mmCIF file of C-alpha atoms in Angstrom:
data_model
loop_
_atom_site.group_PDB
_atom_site.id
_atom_site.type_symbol
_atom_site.label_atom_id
_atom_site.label_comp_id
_atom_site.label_asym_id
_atom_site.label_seq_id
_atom_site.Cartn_x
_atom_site.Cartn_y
_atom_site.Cartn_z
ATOM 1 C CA UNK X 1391 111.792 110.050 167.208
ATOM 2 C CA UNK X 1392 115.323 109.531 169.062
ATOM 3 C CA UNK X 1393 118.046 109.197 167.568
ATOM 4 C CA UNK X 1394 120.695 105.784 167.891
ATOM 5 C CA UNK X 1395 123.967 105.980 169.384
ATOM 6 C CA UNK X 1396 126.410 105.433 166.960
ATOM 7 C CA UNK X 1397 130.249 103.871 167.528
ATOM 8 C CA UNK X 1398 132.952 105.437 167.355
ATOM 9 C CA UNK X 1399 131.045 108.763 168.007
ATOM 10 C CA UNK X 1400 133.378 112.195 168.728
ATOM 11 C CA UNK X 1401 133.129 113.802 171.828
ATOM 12 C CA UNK X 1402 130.475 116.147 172.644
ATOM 13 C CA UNK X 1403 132.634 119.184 171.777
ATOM 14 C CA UNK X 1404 133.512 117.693 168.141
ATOM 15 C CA UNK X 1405 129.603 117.004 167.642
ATOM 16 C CA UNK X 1406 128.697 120.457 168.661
ATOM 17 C CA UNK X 1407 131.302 121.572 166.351
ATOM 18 C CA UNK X 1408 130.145 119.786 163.170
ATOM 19 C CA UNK X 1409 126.189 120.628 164.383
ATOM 20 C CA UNK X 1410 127.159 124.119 164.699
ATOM 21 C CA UNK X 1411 129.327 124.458 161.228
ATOM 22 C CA UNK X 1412 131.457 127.835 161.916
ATOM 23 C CA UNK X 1413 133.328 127.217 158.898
ATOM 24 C CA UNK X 1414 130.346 128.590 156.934
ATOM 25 C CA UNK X 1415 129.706 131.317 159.010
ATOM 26 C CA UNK X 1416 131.824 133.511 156.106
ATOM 27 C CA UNK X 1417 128.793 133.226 154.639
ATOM 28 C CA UNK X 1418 127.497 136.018 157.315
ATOM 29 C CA UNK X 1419 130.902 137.666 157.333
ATOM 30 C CA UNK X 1420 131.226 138.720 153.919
ATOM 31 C CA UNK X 1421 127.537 140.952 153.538
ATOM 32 C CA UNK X 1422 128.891 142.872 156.717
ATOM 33 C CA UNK X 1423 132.330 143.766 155.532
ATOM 34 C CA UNK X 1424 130.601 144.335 152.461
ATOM 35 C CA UNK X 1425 127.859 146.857 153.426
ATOM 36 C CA UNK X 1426 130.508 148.569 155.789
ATOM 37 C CA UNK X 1427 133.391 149.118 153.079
ATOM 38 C CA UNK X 1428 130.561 150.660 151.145
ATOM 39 C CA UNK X 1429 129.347 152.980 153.459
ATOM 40 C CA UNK X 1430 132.669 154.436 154.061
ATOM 41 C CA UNK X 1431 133.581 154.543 149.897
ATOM 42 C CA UNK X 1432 129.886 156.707 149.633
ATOM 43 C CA UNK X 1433 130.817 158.832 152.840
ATOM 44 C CA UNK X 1434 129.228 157.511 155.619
ATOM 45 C CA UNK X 1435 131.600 157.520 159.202
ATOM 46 C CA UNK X 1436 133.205 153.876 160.299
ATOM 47 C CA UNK X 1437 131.207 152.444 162.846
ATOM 48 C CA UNK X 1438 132.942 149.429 164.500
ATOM 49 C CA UNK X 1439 130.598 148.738 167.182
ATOM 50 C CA UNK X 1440 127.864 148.918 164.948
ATOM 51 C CA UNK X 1441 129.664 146.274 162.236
ATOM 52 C CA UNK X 1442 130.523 144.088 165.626
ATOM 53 C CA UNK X 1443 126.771 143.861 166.682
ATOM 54 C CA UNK X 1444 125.503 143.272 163.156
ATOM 55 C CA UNK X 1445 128.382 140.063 162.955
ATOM 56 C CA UNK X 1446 127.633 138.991 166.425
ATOM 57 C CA UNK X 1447 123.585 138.950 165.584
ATOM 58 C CA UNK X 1448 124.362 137.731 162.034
ATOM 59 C CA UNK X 1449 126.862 134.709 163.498
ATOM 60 C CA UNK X 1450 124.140 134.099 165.818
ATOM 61 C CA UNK X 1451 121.057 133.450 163.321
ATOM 62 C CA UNK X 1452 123.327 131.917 161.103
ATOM 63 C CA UNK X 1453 124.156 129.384 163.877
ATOM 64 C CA UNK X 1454 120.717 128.476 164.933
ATOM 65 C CA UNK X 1455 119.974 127.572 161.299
ATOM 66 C CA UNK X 1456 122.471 125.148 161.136
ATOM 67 C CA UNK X 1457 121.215 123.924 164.829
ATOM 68 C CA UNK X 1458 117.547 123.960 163.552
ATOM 69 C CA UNK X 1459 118.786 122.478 159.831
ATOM 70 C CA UNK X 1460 120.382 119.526 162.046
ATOM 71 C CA UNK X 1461 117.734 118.420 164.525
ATOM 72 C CA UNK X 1462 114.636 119.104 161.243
ATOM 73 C CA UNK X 1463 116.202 117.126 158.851
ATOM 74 C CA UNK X 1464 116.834 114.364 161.843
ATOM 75 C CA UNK X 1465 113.395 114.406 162.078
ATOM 76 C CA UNK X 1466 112.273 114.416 158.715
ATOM 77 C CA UNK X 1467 114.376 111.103 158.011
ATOM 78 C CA UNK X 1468 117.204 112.753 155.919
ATOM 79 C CA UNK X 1469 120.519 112.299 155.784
ATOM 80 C CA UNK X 1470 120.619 109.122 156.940
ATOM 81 C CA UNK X 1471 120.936 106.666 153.377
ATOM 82 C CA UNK X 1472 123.548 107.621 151.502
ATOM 83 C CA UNK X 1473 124.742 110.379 152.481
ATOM 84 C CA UNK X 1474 128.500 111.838 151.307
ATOM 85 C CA UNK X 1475 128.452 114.959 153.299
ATOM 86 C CA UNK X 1476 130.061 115.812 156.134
ATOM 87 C CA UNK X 1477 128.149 113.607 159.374
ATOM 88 C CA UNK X 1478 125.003 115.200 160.815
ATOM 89 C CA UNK X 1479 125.114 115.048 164.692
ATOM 90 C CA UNK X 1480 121.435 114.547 165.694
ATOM 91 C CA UNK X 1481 121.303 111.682 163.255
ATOM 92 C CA UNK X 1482 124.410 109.910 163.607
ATOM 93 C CA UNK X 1483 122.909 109.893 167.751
ATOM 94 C CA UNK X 1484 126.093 112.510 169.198
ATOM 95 C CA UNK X 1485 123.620 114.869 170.442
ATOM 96 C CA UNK X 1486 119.682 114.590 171.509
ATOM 97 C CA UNK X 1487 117.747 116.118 169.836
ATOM 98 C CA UNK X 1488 116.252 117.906 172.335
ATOM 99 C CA UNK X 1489 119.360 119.458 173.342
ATOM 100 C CA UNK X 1490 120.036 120.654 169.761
ATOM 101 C CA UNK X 1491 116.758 122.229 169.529
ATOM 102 C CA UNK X 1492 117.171 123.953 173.029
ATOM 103 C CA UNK X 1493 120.587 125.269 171.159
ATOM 104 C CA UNK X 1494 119.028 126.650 168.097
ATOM 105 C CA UNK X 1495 116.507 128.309 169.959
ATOM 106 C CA UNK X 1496 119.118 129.973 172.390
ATOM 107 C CA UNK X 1497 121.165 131.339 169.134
ATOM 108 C CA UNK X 1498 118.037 132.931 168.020
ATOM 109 C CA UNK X 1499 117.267 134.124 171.792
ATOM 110 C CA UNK X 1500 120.736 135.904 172.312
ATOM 111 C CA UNK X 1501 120.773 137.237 168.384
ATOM 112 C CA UNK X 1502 117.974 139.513 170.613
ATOM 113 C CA UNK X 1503 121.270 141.649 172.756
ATOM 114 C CA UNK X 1504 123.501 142.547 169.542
ATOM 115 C CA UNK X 1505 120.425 143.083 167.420
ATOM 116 C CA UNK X 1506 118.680 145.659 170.353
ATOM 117 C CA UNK X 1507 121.669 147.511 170.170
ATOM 118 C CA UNK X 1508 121.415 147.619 166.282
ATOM 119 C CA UNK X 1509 117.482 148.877 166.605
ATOM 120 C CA UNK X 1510 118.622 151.254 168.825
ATOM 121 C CA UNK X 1511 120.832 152.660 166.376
ATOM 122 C CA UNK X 1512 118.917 151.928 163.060
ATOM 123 C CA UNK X 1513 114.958 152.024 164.434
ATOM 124 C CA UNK X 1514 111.970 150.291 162.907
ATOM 125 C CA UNK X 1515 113.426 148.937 159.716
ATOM 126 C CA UNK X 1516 116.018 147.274 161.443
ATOM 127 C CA UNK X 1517 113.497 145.511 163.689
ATOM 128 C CA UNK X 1518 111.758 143.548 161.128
ATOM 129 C CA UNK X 1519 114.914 142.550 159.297
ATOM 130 C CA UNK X 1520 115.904 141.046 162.573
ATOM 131 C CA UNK X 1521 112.815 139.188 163.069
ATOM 132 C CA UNK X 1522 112.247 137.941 159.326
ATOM 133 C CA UNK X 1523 115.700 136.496 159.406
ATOM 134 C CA UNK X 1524 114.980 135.093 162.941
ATOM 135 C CA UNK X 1525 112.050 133.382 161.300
ATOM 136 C CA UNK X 1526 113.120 132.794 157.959
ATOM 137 C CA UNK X 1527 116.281 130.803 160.314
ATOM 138 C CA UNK X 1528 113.593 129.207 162.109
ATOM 139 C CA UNK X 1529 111.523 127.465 159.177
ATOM 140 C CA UNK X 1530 114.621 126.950 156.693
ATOM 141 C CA UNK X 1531 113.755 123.011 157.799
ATOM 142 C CA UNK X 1532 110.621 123.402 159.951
ATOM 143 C CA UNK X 1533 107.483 123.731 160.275
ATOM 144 C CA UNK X 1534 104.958 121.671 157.954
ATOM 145 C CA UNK X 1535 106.162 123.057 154.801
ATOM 146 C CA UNK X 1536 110.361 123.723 155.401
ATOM 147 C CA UNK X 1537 111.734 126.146 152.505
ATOM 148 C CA UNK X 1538 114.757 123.899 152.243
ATOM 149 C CA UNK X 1539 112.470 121.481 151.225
ATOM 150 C CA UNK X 1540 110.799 122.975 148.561
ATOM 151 C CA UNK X 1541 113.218 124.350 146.335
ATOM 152 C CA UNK X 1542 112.834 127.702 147.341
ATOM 153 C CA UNK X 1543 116.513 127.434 149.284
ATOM 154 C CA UNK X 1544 118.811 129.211 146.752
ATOM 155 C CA UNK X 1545 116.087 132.387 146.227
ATOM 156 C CA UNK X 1546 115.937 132.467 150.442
ATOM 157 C CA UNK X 1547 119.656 132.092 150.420
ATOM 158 C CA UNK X 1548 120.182 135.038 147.858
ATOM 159 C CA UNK X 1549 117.423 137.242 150.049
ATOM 160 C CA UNK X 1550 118.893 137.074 153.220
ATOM 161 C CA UNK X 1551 122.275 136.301 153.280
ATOM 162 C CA UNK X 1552 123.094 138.720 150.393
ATOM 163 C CA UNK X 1553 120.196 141.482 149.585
ATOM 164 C CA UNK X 1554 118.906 141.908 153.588
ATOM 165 C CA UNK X 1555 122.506 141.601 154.943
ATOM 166 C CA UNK X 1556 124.195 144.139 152.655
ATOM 167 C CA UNK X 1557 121.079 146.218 152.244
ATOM 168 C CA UNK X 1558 120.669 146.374 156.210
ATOM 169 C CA UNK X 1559 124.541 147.136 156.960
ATOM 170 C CA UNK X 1560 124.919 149.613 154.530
ATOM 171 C CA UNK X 1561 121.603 151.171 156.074
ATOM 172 C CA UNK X 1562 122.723 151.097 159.791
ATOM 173 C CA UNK X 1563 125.735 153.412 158.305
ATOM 174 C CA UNK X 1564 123.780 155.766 156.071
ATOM 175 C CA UNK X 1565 119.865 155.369 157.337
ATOM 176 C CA UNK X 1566 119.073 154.489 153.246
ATOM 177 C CA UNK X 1567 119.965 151.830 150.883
ATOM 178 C CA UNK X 1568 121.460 152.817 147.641
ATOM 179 C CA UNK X 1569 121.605 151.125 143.922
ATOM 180 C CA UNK X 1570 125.219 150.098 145.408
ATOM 181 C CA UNK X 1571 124.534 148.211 148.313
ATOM 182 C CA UNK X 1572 121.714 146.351 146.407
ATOM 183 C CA UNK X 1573 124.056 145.223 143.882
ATOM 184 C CA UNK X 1574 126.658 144.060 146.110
ATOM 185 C CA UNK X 1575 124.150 142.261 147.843
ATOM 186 C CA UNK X 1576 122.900 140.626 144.823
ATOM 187 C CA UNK X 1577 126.587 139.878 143.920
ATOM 188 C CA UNK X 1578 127.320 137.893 147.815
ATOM 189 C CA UNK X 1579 123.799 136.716 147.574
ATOM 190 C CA UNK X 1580 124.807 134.627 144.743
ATOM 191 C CA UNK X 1581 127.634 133.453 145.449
ATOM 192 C CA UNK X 1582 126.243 132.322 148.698
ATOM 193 C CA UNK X 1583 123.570 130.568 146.838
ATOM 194 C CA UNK X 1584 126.098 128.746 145.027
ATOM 195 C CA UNK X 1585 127.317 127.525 147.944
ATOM 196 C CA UNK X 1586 123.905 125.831 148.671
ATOM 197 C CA UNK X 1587 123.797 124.712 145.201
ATOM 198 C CA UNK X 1588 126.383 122.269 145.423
ATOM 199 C CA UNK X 1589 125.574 120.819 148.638
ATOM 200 C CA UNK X 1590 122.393 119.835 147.039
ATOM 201 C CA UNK X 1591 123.948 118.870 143.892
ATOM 202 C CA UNK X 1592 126.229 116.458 145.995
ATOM 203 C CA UNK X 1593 122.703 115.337 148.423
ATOM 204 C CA UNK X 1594 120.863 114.707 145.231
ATOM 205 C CA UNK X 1595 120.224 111.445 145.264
ATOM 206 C CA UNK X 1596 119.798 111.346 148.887
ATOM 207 C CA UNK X 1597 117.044 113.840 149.078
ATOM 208 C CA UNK X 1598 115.063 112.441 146.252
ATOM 209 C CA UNK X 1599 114.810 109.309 148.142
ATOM 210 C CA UNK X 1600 113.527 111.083 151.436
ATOM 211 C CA UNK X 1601 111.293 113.657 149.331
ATOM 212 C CA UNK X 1602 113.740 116.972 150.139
ATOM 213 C CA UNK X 1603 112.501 118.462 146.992
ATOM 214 C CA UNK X 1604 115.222 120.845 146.343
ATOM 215 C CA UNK X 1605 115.624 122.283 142.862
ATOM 216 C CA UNK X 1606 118.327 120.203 142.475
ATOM 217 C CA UNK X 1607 115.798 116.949 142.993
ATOM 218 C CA UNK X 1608 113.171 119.048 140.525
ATOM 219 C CA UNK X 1609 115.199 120.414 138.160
ATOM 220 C CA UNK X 1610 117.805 117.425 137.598
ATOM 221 C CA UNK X 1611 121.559 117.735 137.324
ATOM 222 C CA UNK X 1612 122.051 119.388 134.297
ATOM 223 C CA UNK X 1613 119.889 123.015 135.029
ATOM 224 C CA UNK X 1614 121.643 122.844 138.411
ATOM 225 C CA UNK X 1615 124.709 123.079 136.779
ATOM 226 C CA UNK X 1616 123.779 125.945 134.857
ATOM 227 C CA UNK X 1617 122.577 127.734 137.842
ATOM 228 C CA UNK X 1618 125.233 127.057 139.320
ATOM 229 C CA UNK X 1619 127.615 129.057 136.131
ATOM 230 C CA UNK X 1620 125.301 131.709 136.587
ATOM 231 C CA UNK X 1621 125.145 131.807 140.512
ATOM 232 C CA UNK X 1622 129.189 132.279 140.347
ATOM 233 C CA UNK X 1623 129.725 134.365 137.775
ATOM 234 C CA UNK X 1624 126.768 136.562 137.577
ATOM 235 C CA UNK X 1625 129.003 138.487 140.480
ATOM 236 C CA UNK X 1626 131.639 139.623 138.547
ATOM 237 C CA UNK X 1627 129.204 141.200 136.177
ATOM 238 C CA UNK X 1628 127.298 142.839 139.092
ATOM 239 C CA UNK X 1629 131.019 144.195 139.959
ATOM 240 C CA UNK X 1630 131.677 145.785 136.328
ATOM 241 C CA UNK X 1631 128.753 147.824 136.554
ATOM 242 C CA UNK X 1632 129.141 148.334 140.539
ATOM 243 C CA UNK X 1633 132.628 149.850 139.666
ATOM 244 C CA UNK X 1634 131.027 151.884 136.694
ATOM 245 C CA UNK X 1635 127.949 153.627 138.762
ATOM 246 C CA UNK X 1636 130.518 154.525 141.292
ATOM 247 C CA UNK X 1637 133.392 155.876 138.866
ATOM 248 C CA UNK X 1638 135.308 154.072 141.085
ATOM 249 C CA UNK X 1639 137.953 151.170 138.979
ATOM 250 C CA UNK X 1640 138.988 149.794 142.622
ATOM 251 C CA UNK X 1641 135.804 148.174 142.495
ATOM 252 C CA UNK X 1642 136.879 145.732 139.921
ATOM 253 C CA UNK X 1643 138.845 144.268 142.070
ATOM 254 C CA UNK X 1644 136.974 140.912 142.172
ATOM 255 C CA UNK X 1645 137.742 140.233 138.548
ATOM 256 C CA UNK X 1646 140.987 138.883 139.681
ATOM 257 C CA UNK X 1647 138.948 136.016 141.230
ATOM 258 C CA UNK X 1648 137.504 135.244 137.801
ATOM 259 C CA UNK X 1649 139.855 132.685 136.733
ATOM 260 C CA UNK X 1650 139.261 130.587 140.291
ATOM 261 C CA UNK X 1651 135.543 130.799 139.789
ATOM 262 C CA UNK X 1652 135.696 129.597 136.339
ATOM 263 C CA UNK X 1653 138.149 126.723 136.990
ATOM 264 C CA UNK X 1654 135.633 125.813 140.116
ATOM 265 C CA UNK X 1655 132.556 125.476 137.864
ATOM 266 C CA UNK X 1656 134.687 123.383 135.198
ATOM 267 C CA UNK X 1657 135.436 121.172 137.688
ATOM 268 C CA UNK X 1658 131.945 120.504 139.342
ATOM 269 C CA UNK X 1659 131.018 120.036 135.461
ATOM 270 C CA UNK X 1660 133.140 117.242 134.450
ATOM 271 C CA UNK X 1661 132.295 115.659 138.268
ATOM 272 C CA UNK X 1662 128.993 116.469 139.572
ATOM 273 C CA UNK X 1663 129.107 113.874 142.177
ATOM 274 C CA UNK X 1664 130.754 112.235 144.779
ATOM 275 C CA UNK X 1665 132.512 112.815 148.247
ATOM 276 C CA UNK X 1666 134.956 115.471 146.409
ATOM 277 C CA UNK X 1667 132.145 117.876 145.939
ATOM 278 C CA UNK X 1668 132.942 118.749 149.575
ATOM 279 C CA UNK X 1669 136.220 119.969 148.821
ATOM 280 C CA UNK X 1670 134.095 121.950 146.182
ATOM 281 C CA UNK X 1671 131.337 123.515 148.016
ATOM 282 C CA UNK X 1672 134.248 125.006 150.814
ATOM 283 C CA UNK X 1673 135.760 126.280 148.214
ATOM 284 C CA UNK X 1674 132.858 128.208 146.725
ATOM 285 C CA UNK X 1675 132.168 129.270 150.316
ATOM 286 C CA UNK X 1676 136.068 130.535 150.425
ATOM 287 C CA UNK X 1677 135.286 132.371 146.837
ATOM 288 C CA UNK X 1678 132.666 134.428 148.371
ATOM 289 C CA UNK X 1679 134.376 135.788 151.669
ATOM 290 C CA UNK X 1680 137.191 136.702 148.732
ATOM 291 C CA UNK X 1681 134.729 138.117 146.044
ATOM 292 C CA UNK X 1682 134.059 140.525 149.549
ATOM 293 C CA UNK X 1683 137.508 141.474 151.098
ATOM 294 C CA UNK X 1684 138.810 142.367 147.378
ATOM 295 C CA UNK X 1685 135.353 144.816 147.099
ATOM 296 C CA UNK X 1686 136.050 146.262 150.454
ATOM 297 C CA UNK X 1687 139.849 147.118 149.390
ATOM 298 C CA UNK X 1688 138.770 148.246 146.382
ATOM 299 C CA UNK X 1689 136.631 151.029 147.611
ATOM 300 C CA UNK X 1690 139.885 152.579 149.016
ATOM 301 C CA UNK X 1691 141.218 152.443 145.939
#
């Protein structure tokens, strides 16, 4: 399957760029500021080239998803009628697909240098969180039976980018994981999640035609809205009791965000469709990398 040359294409670099997506790659900055900030507030020394590796292996993974996302849901057929997101590049014909594969797999090949260094300083536990995420990366769209497609995407979403990132940062500082660093995790984790949640809110009809069977497609509109309440503000309950297990009121920080959140979901309520739901899914991506810089500077205060 090839895909057609379309007019009025970019150039290559734009193409890479929009096949690539760095503006979500918050996403994977967020659970390492997180885990860091944490392991100082609990006592555990700064260590910058540690928290450099795990964002240059994290970037990495995350970038070869989006890579592999691209060329497997070019060919599975998606994206293609109706879409209202942002242009795929393997299936508007920018980029072969070949070459986008070859990139995806070379992400996931030099995640291998950063994340050495990071077994080297963390050992065996650290070695299978690098290769689940490698291959939880790898099948988020293929393989015969791709978790994006079967509305297991918010739970694998929640796992890795919140409860393994936080959970394996605040490790490589402390060589354990604590109640705090598994709450914070679940806290990003969602908030991640909700990110995905709108994007397949807004792909809805889209993927029901192609048989993406998201939970969106399963559940229908209305319980994806309610996940999606929960996704964003379950966090700021995780933060209350966060701040109250650590005696420590700087971690309620985040509530200040409460107000954003809660005008976002309203929002997505009264218009759970259309081309604006963009706008809306940056901005939950924007909430999150928030929700984390306010934690970190409230564990110095």
């Amino acid at each position: 399957m090839t895909a057609l040359a379309a007019p009025g294409a970019p150039g290559r670099a734009l193409a890479w760029w929009l096949a690539l997506r760095p503006w979500s790659f918050t996403i994977s900055l967020a659970p390492v500021l997180a885990g860091t900030s944490l392991a100082s507030l609990d006592g555990y020394g700064s260590r910058p080239g540690v928290a450099v590796a795990a964002l240059a292996a994290s970037i990495l993974i995350h970038a070869g998803t989006n890579l592999q996302n691209d060329v497997g849901d070019f060919r599975r057929g998606a994206d293609r009628s109706g879409r209202i997101g942002p242009p795929r590049a393997t299936t508007e014909g920018w980029l072969p697909a070949a070459q986008v594969q070859a990139a995806a797999v070379l992400c996931f090949t030099l995640a291998f240098f950063p994340g050495a260094y990071l077994v080297a300083q963390g050992g065996w536990p650290i070695i299978a969180i690098g290769i689940a995420s490698v291959a939880a990366g790898a099948v988020y769209t293929a393989g015969p039976r791709p978790v994006a497609y079967s509305g297991w995407g918010e739970a694998f979403v929640i796992l890795f980018f919140g409860l393994v990132a936080v959970g394996g940062m605040y490790y490589l500082h402390a060589g354990t994981i604590g109640a705090a660093a598994l709450l914070t995790g679940a806290a990003l984790g969602s908030l991640a999640a909700a990110v995905l949640v709108v994007n397949n809110l807004r792909d809805i009809d889209s993927d029901r035609r192609i048989g993406k069977n998201t939970l969106a497609v399963r559940r229908g509109v209305r319980f994806t809205l309610l996940e999606y309440a929960v996704l964003l503000h379950l966090p700021f309950a995780l933060a209350v009791i966060l701040a109250a297990q650590e005696g420590r009121p700087g971690l309620l920080a985040p509530l200040f965000l409460l107000p954003w959140a809660v005008r976002l979901y309203l929002r997505v309520q009264r218009a759970p469709s259309g081309a604006w739901l963009n706008g809306a899914l940056a901005s939950t991506a924007k909430l999150g990398l928030a929700f984390a810089v306010l934690l970190s500077v409230g564990t110095t205060a």
